Coordinates of C-alpha atoms and ligand atoms in Angstrom, one line a residue:
M1 CA -24.1 6.1 9.8
D2 CA -23.2 8.8 12.3
L3 CA -19.4 8.7 12.4
D4 CA -17.0 11.6 12.8
W5 CA -15.7 11.0 9.2
K6 CA -13.0 13.7 9.3
N7 CA -11.4 12.4 12.5
L8 CA -11.4 8.7 11.9
G9 CA -7.6 8.3 11.6
F10 CA -6.2 4.9 10.4
K11 CA -7.3 2.3 12.9
I12 CA -9.4 -0.8 13.3
I13 CA -13.2 0.0 13.5
K14 CA -15.6 -2.8 13.7
T15 CA -17.9 -2.9 10.7
D16 CA -20.9 -5.3 10.2
F17 CA -19.5 -8.1 8.0
N18 CA -16.4 -9.7 6.6
V19 CA -16.1 -12.4 4.0
R20 CA -14.1 -15.6 4.1
S21 CA -13.2 -18.6 1.9
V22 CA -11.2 -21.7 2.9
F23 CA -8.9 -23.7 0.7
K24 CA -9.1 -27.3 1.6
D25 CA -8.6 -30.6 -0.3
G26 CA -7.1 -28.7 -3.2
K27 CA -9.9 -26.3 -3.8
W28 CA -11.5 -23.0 -2.6
G29 CA -14.8 -23.2 -0.8
D30 CA -17.8 -20.8 -1.2
L31 CA -17.5 -17.2 0.1
E32 CA -19.0 -17.1 3.6
V33 CA -20.3 -13.9 5.3
S34 CA -19.4 -13.5 8.9
S35 CA -20.0 -10.8 11.5
E36 CA -17.3 -12.2 13.8
E37 CA -14.0 -10.4 14.3
Y38 CA -12.4 -13.5 15.7
F39 CA -12.0 -17.0 14.2
P40 CA -10.6 -20.2 15.7
I41 CA -7.2 -21.3 14.3
H42 CA -5.1 -24.4 14.9
I43 CA -2.2 -23.6 17.2
G44 CA 0.1 -25.2 14.6
A45 CA -1.1 -23.0 11.7
T46 CA 1.8 -22.0 9.4
C47 CA 0.9 -18.3 9.4
L48 CA 1.6 -18.3 13.2
H49 CA 4.9 -20.1 13.1
Y50 CA 6.5 -19.5 9.7
G51 CA 5.0 -16.4 8.4
Q52 CA 2.9 -17.8 5.6
E53 CA 0.8 -14.7 5.2
S54 CA 0.1 -12.1 2.6
F55 CA -2.1 -9.0 2.7
E56 CA -3.4 -6.3 0.4
G57 CA -4.7 -2.8 1.0
L58 CA -7.0 -0.8 -1.2
K59 CA -9.8 1.8 -1.0
A60 CA -13.3 2.6 -2.1
F61 CA -14.7 6.2 -2.3
T62 CA -18.0 7.9 -2.6
G63 CA -18.3 10.3 -5.5
A64 CA -20.3 13.6 -5.7
D65 CA -22.9 11.5 -7.5
G66 CA -23.3 9.3 -4.4
Q67 CA -21.9 6.2 -6.2
I68 CA -19.2 4.0 -4.7
R69 CA -16.0 3.7 -6.7
L70 CA -13.4 1.0 -6.3
F71 CA -9.9 1.7 -7.5
R72 CA -7.9 -0.9 -9.6
H73 CA -8.8 -4.0 -7.4
G74 CA -7.8 -6.3 -10.3
E75 CA -4.2 -5.2 -9.7
N76 CA -4.4 -6.1 -6.0
A77 CA -5.8 -9.5 -7.0
K78 CA -2.8 -10.1 -9.3
R79 CA -0.3 -8.9 -6.7
M80 CA -1.8 -11.3 -4.1
I81 CA -1.3 -14.2 -6.6
R82 CA 2.4 -13.2 -6.9
S83 CA 2.7 -13.1 -3.1
A84 CA 1.1 -16.5 -2.8
R85 CA 3.4 -18.0 -5.4
G86 CA 6.4 -16.4 -3.7
I87 CA 5.8 -18.1 -0.3
L88 CA 4.1 -21.2 -1.6
M89 CA 0.5 -20.5 -0.5
A90 CA -2.6 -21.5 -2.4
E91 CA -3.4 -18.8 -5.0
V92 CA -6.7 -16.9 -4.6
P93 CA -8.2 -16.8 -8.1
E94 CA -8.6 -13.2 -9.5
E95 CA -12.3 -13.7 -9.7
L96 CA -12.7 -14.9 -6.1
F97 CA -10.6 -12.0 -4.9
M98 CA -12.6 -9.4 -6.9
D99 CA -16.0 -10.9 -5.9
A100 CA -15.0 -10.9 -2.2
V101 CA -13.9 -7.3 -2.3
E102 CA -17.0 -6.1 -4.0
K103 CA -19.3 -8.1 -1.8
V104 CA -17.7 -7.0 1.5
I105 CA -18.1 -3.3 0.4
L106 CA -21.7 -3.7 -0.5
L107 CA -22.4 -5.6 2.8
N108 CA -20.9 -2.6 4.7
K109 CA -22.2 0.1 2.5
K110 CA -23.2 2.4 5.4
Y111 CA -19.5 2.6 6.4
V112 CA -18.4 4.0 3.1
P113 CA -17.6 7.7 4.0
P114 CA -19.6 10.3 2.2
Y115 CA -18.2 12.5 -0.6
G116 CA -16.3 15.6 0.5
T117 CA -15.0 14.3 3.8
G118 CA -11.6 13.1 2.5
A119 CA -12.3 9.8 4.2
S120 CA -12.6 6.4 2.4
L121 CA -13.4 2.8 3.0
Y122 CA -10.1 0.8 3.5
I123 CA -10.3 -2.8 2.4
R124 CA -7.9 -5.3 3.8
P125 CA -7.7 -8.7 2.1
L126 CA -5.7 -11.3 3.9
L127 CA -4.4 -14.8 2.9
I128 CA -3.0 -17.0 5.6
G129 CA -1.8 -20.6 6.0
T130 CA -4.2 -22.1 8.5
G131 CA -3.3 -25.8 8.1
P132 CA -1.0 -27.1 10.8
E133 CA 2.7 -28.1 10.2
V134 CA 5.5 -28.3 12.6
G135 CA 8.2 -28.8 10.1
V136 CA 9.1 -25.9 7.8
R137 CA 6.8 -26.7 4.8
P138 CA 3.8 -25.0 3.2
A139 CA 0.3 -25.6 4.8
K140 CA -2.3 -27.7 3.0
E141 CA -5.1 -25.4 4.2
Y142 CA -5.5 -21.6 3.7
T143 CA -8.0 -19.0 4.7
F144 CA -8.7 -15.9 2.5
L145 CA -10.6 -13.2 4.2
V146 CA -11.5 -9.6 3.5
F147 CA -12.6 -7.0 6.1
V148 CA -13.1 -3.3 5.8
M149 CA -13.1 -0.1 7.9
P150 CA -13.7 3.6 7.2
V151 CA -10.5 5.6 7.5
G152 CA -10.0 9.3 7.7
P153 CA -8.0 11.6 5.3
Y154 CA -4.3 10.6 5.7
F155 CA -3.3 14.2 6.2
K156 CA -5.5 15.6 8.9
A157 CA -3.8 19.0 8.6
G158 CA -4.0 18.9 4.8
F159 CA -1.6 17.7 2.2
K160 CA 1.8 18.6 3.9
P161 CA 5.4 17.7 3.5
V162 CA 7.2 15.5 6.1
E163 CA 10.9 14.8 7.0
M164 CA 12.5 11.4 6.4
L165 CA 15.5 9.6 7.9
I166 CA 17.8 7.5 5.9
V167 CA 18.6 4.3 7.8
R168 CA 22.0 2.7 7.1
D169 CA 22.1 0.2 10.0
H170 CA 19.0 -1.7 9.0
D171 CA 17.4 -3.4 6.0
R172 CA 13.7 -4.0 5.3
A173 CA 14.4 -6.8 2.8
A174 CA 17.3 -8.8 1.5
P175 CA 18.3 -8.3 -2.2
L176 CA 16.9 -11.6 -3.3
G177 CA 14.5 -12.0 -0.4
T178 CA 10.7 -11.2 -0.2
G179 CA 10.8 -7.4 -0.6
H180 CA 8.9 -7.6 -3.8
L181 CA 6.0 -9.5 -2.2
K182 CA 3.4 -8.1 0.1
V183 CA 4.0 -10.4 3.0
G184 CA 3.9 -9.8 6.7
G185 CA 7.5 -10.8 7.3
N186 CA 8.8 -7.6 5.6
Y187 CA 6.7 -5.5 7.9
A188 CA 8.0 -7.3 11.0
A189 CA 11.5 -6.6 9.8
S190 CA 10.8 -2.9 9.3
M191 CA 9.2 -2.1 12.6
S192 CA 12.3 -1.4 14.7
S193 CA 13.8 1.0 12.2
I194 CA 10.5 2.8 11.6
A195 CA 10.1 3.1 15.4
E196 CA 13.6 4.5 15.6
A197 CA 12.8 7.1 12.9
H198 CA 9.6 8.1 14.8
K199 CA 11.6 8.5 18.1
K200 CA 13.9 10.9 16.3
G201 CA 11.0 12.9 15.1
F202 CA 10.9 11.8 11.5
A203 CA 7.8 10.6 9.6
T204 CA 9.4 7.3 8.7
S205 CA 12.6 5.6 7.5
M206 CA 14.1 5.5 4.0
Y207 CA 15.8 2.3 3.1
L208 CA 18.8 1.9 0.8
D209 CA 19.5 -1.2 -1.3
A210 CA 20.7 -3.9 1.1
R211 CA 23.7 -5.0 -1.1
E212 CA 25.6 -1.8 -1.6
K213 CA 23.8 0.9 0.4
K214 CA 24.2 3.1 -2.7
Y215 CA 20.7 3.4 -4.1
I216 CA 17.3 4.4 -2.7
D217 CA 15.0 1.4 -2.1
E218 CA 11.7 2.2 -0.3
C219 CA 10.3 4.7 2.2
G220 CA 8.7 2.7 5.1
P221 CA 5.8 1.0 3.5
A222 CA 5.7 3.2 0.4
N223 CA 7.6 3.6 -2.9
F224 CA 10.0 6.6 -3.6
F225 CA 9.8 9.0 -6.5
G226 CA 11.7 12.1 -7.4
I227 CA 11.0 14.9 -9.9
K228 CA 13.6 16.7 -12.0
N229 CA 13.7 18.2 -15.5
N230 CA 10.1 17.3 -16.2
T231 CA 10.9 13.6 -15.4
F232 CA 9.2 11.3 -12.9
I233 CA 12.0 9.0 -11.5
T234 CA 11.4 6.0 -9.4
P235 CA 13.8 3.2 -8.2
K236 CA 14.2 -0.1 -9.9
S237 CA 15.2 -2.8 -7.4
P238 CA 14.4 -6.4 -6.9
S239 CA 13.5 -5.8 -3.2
I240 CA 10.9 -3.1 -3.8
L241 CA 7.2 -3.9 -3.6
P242 CA 5.6 -2.8 -6.9
S243 CA 3.1 -0.1 -5.8
I244 CA -0.1 0.3 -7.8
T245 CA -0.2 4.0 -6.8
N246 CA 3.3 4.4 -8.2
Q247 CA 2.3 2.7 -11.5
S248 CA -0.8 4.9 -11.7
L249 CA 1.3 8.1 -11.1
Q250 CA 3.6 7.0 -13.9
V251 CA 0.7 6.8 -16.3
I252 CA -0.6 10.2 -15.1
A253 CA 2.9 11.8 -15.4
R254 CA 3.3 10.5 -19.0
N255 CA -0.2 11.8 -19.7
M256 CA 0.9 15.2 -18.4
G257 CA 3.8 15.3 -20.9
M258 CA 6.5 14.2 -18.4
K259 CA 9.1 11.5 -19.0
V260 CA 9.2 8.5 -16.7
E261 CA 12.4 6.7 -15.7
I262 CA 12.5 3.5 -13.7
R263 CA 16.1 2.9 -12.8
P264 CA 18.5 2.6 -9.8
V265 CA 18.5 6.0 -8.0
P266 CA 21.8 6.9 -6.2
V267 CA 21.3 8.5 -2.8
E268 CA 23.3 11.5 -3.9
E269 CA 20.8 12.2 -6.6
L270 CA 18.6 13.6 -3.8
A271 CA 20.7 16.8 -4.2
E272 CA 19.4 17.2 -7.8
F273 CA 15.7 16.5 -7.3
E274 CA 13.3 19.4 -7.4
E275 CA 10.6 17.5 -5.6
V276 CA 10.6 14.1 -3.8
G277 CA 8.0 12.0 -2.0
A278 CA 6.6 8.5 -1.2
C279 CA 3.5 6.9 -2.7
G280 CA 1.1 4.2 -1.7
T281 CA -2.6 3.6 -1.1
A282 CA -2.7 5.1 2.4
A283 CA -1.6 8.6 1.6
V284 CA -1.5 8.5 -2.2
I285 CA 1.5 10.9 -2.0
T286 CA 3.6 11.9 1.0
P287 CA 5.8 14.8 -0.1
F288 CA 9.2 15.2 1.6
S289 CA 10.5 18.6 2.7
K290 CA 13.8 17.1 4.0
V291 CA 15.7 13.8 3.9
V292 CA 18.4 13.4 6.5
D293 CA 21.4 11.1 6.1
E294 CA 22.6 11.1 9.7
E295 CA 25.5 8.8 9.3
K296 CA 27.0 10.9 6.4
D297 CA 26.0 14.1 8.1
I298 CA 24.1 15.3 5.0
S299 CA 20.6 16.8 4.9
Y300 CA 18.7 17.3 1.6
S301 CA 16.0 20.0 1.5
F302 CA 13.2 20.5 -1.0
G303 CA 11.2 23.6 -1.6
D304 CA 8.9 25.2 1.0
P305 CA 8.6 23.0 4.1
Q306 CA 4.9 24.0 4.4
T307 CA 3.8 23.4 0.8
P308 CA 4.2 20.4 -1.6
G309 CA 5.8 21.2 -5.0
P310 CA 3.7 22.0 -8.0
V311 CA 4.3 18.7 -9.9
T312 CA 3.6 16.6 -6.8
T313 CA 0.4 18.6 -6.2
R314 CA -0.8 18.1 -9.7
L315 CA 0.0 14.3 -9.6
Y316 CA -1.8 14.0 -6.3
E317 CA -4.9 16.0 -7.3
T318 CA -5.2 14.1 -10.6
L319 CA -5.1 10.7 -8.9
V320 CA -7.4 11.6 -6.1
G321 CA -9.8 13.2 -8.6
I322 CA -10.0 10.0 -10.6
Q323 CA -10.4 7.9 -7.5
N324 CA -13.4 9.9 -6.2
G325 CA -14.9 10.6 -9.6
D326 CA -14.3 14.3 -9.7
L327 CA -12.2 13.8 -12.9
E328 CA -13.0 11.7 -15.8
D329 CA -11.5 8.2 -15.5
S330 CA -10.0 8.0 -18.9
F331 CA -7.7 5.0 -18.0
G332 CA -10.6 2.8 -16.9
W333 CA -9.2 2.4 -13.4
T334 CA -12.4 2.6 -11.3
K335 CA -15.3 0.3 -11.0
I336 CA -18.7 1.7 -9.9
L337 CA -20.5 -0.6 -7.5
D338 CA -24.2 -0.8 -7.2
Ligands
PLP1 C1 1.7 -1.8 -0.1 C2 3.0 -1.3 -0.2 C3 3.3 -0.2 -1.0 C4 2.3 0.6 -1.7 O1 1.6 -0.1 -2.7 P1 0.2 0.5 -3.2 O2 -0.3 -0.6 -4.2 O3 0.5 1.7 -3.9 O4 -0.7 0.6 -2.1 C5 4.7 0.2 -1.1 N1 5.6 -0.4 -0.5 C6 5.4 -1.5 0.3 C7 6.5 -2.2 1.1 C8 4.1 -2.0 0.5 O5 3.8 -3.0 1.3

C-alpha cells in the first residue's frame, strides 16, 4: 500500500473488507465478509430511535519483525458484553468478537501501517439493535460488525502536553446512568461541552462527578490519572468507563515500583500532582500542562509546557513499546497474528 502513513490523522478511510454477524431468532449467524460501507437498515431499528448501540476501539501494530500485534482484544470483548447487558442488547460471545477482530485485520493486512511510522490499524467493533420497535423496548434483532482503518500517530508534532478545561455546567453521564458502558448516548451527551472546550482553545473538557461536582470523573473520551509521591492515582466513580489503557498503565506503574491508588480524586488535588494526563487507546497518554477551572478562576500548571513529565514519559514509552513489540511483552497482552 502506498499511503502517507505519517499524515493519516484519525478519520474514516475505506479499506477492502468488513465483517458482520446478525443475531436473529435467538442466535448469532456466521461471520460474513463484506466490501460494502453501507447496509440497509429498517427505519424502525432501535439503534436509530432509542440508542441501542455500543462500540469498541482497539489497535493493531506492525513490529520491527514485520509481524502484526493485536493488543488485549479479549478485554474489549468482555467490555462489549458488559455494554450489551447494560442496555439489554444481545451479547456478542467473546469468541465471536475475537474471531471477527482477527479476521478483519488479516483481510485488510495491506492497510496495517509499517513499523516505525507511529501509525497503526484502528479497529472499530459495533453492536446495534437492528430489529424494529416503536415502543421503548429492546430489539429482537442485532447486528455486530467490525471495520478497520489505518490511523496516524495521535501526536503529529510528537508526544506533547495539552491544556484542559474543567466544565461545571455540563455532565457527560449521570451518577447511576450509563457512563460505565461504552455506548453512543454518552458520546452524544458530551459533544456540546467538548465543542465548547475546543472553541475556547482547549484540547477537550474535564468532567466532574455529576452528583457533587467535587471529584474528577473523565477527560473527554479518556480516563484521568495523576502522579505524586511515586504513586499513580486514578479516579474511582460509577460513571467512568473502565479504560483498558488505564488498567495496563496501572500494571506497568506497579511493575516500575510505584504505588497505585484508585479512589475519588478531589478537584483541588490538582494542586498537589506532579504530573497529570488522560489515557485511552487513541493517544495512549495525553499529558496536561495546564487545567483551567474557569468558574472558580483557578488554573493548575504542571511542569514544562513543551515536555511531558518523566513518569508520564516512562509509562507511555513502556506501553507503546509492548504494543509494537520493541519491549518484551511480559504480561501476555499482545497476540501475534499470522
Ligand atoms: C473508550 C473510552 C476510554 C478509553 O478506554 P480504552 O480502553 O483505554 O481505549 C475512556 N473513556 C471513555 C468515556 C471511553 O469511551
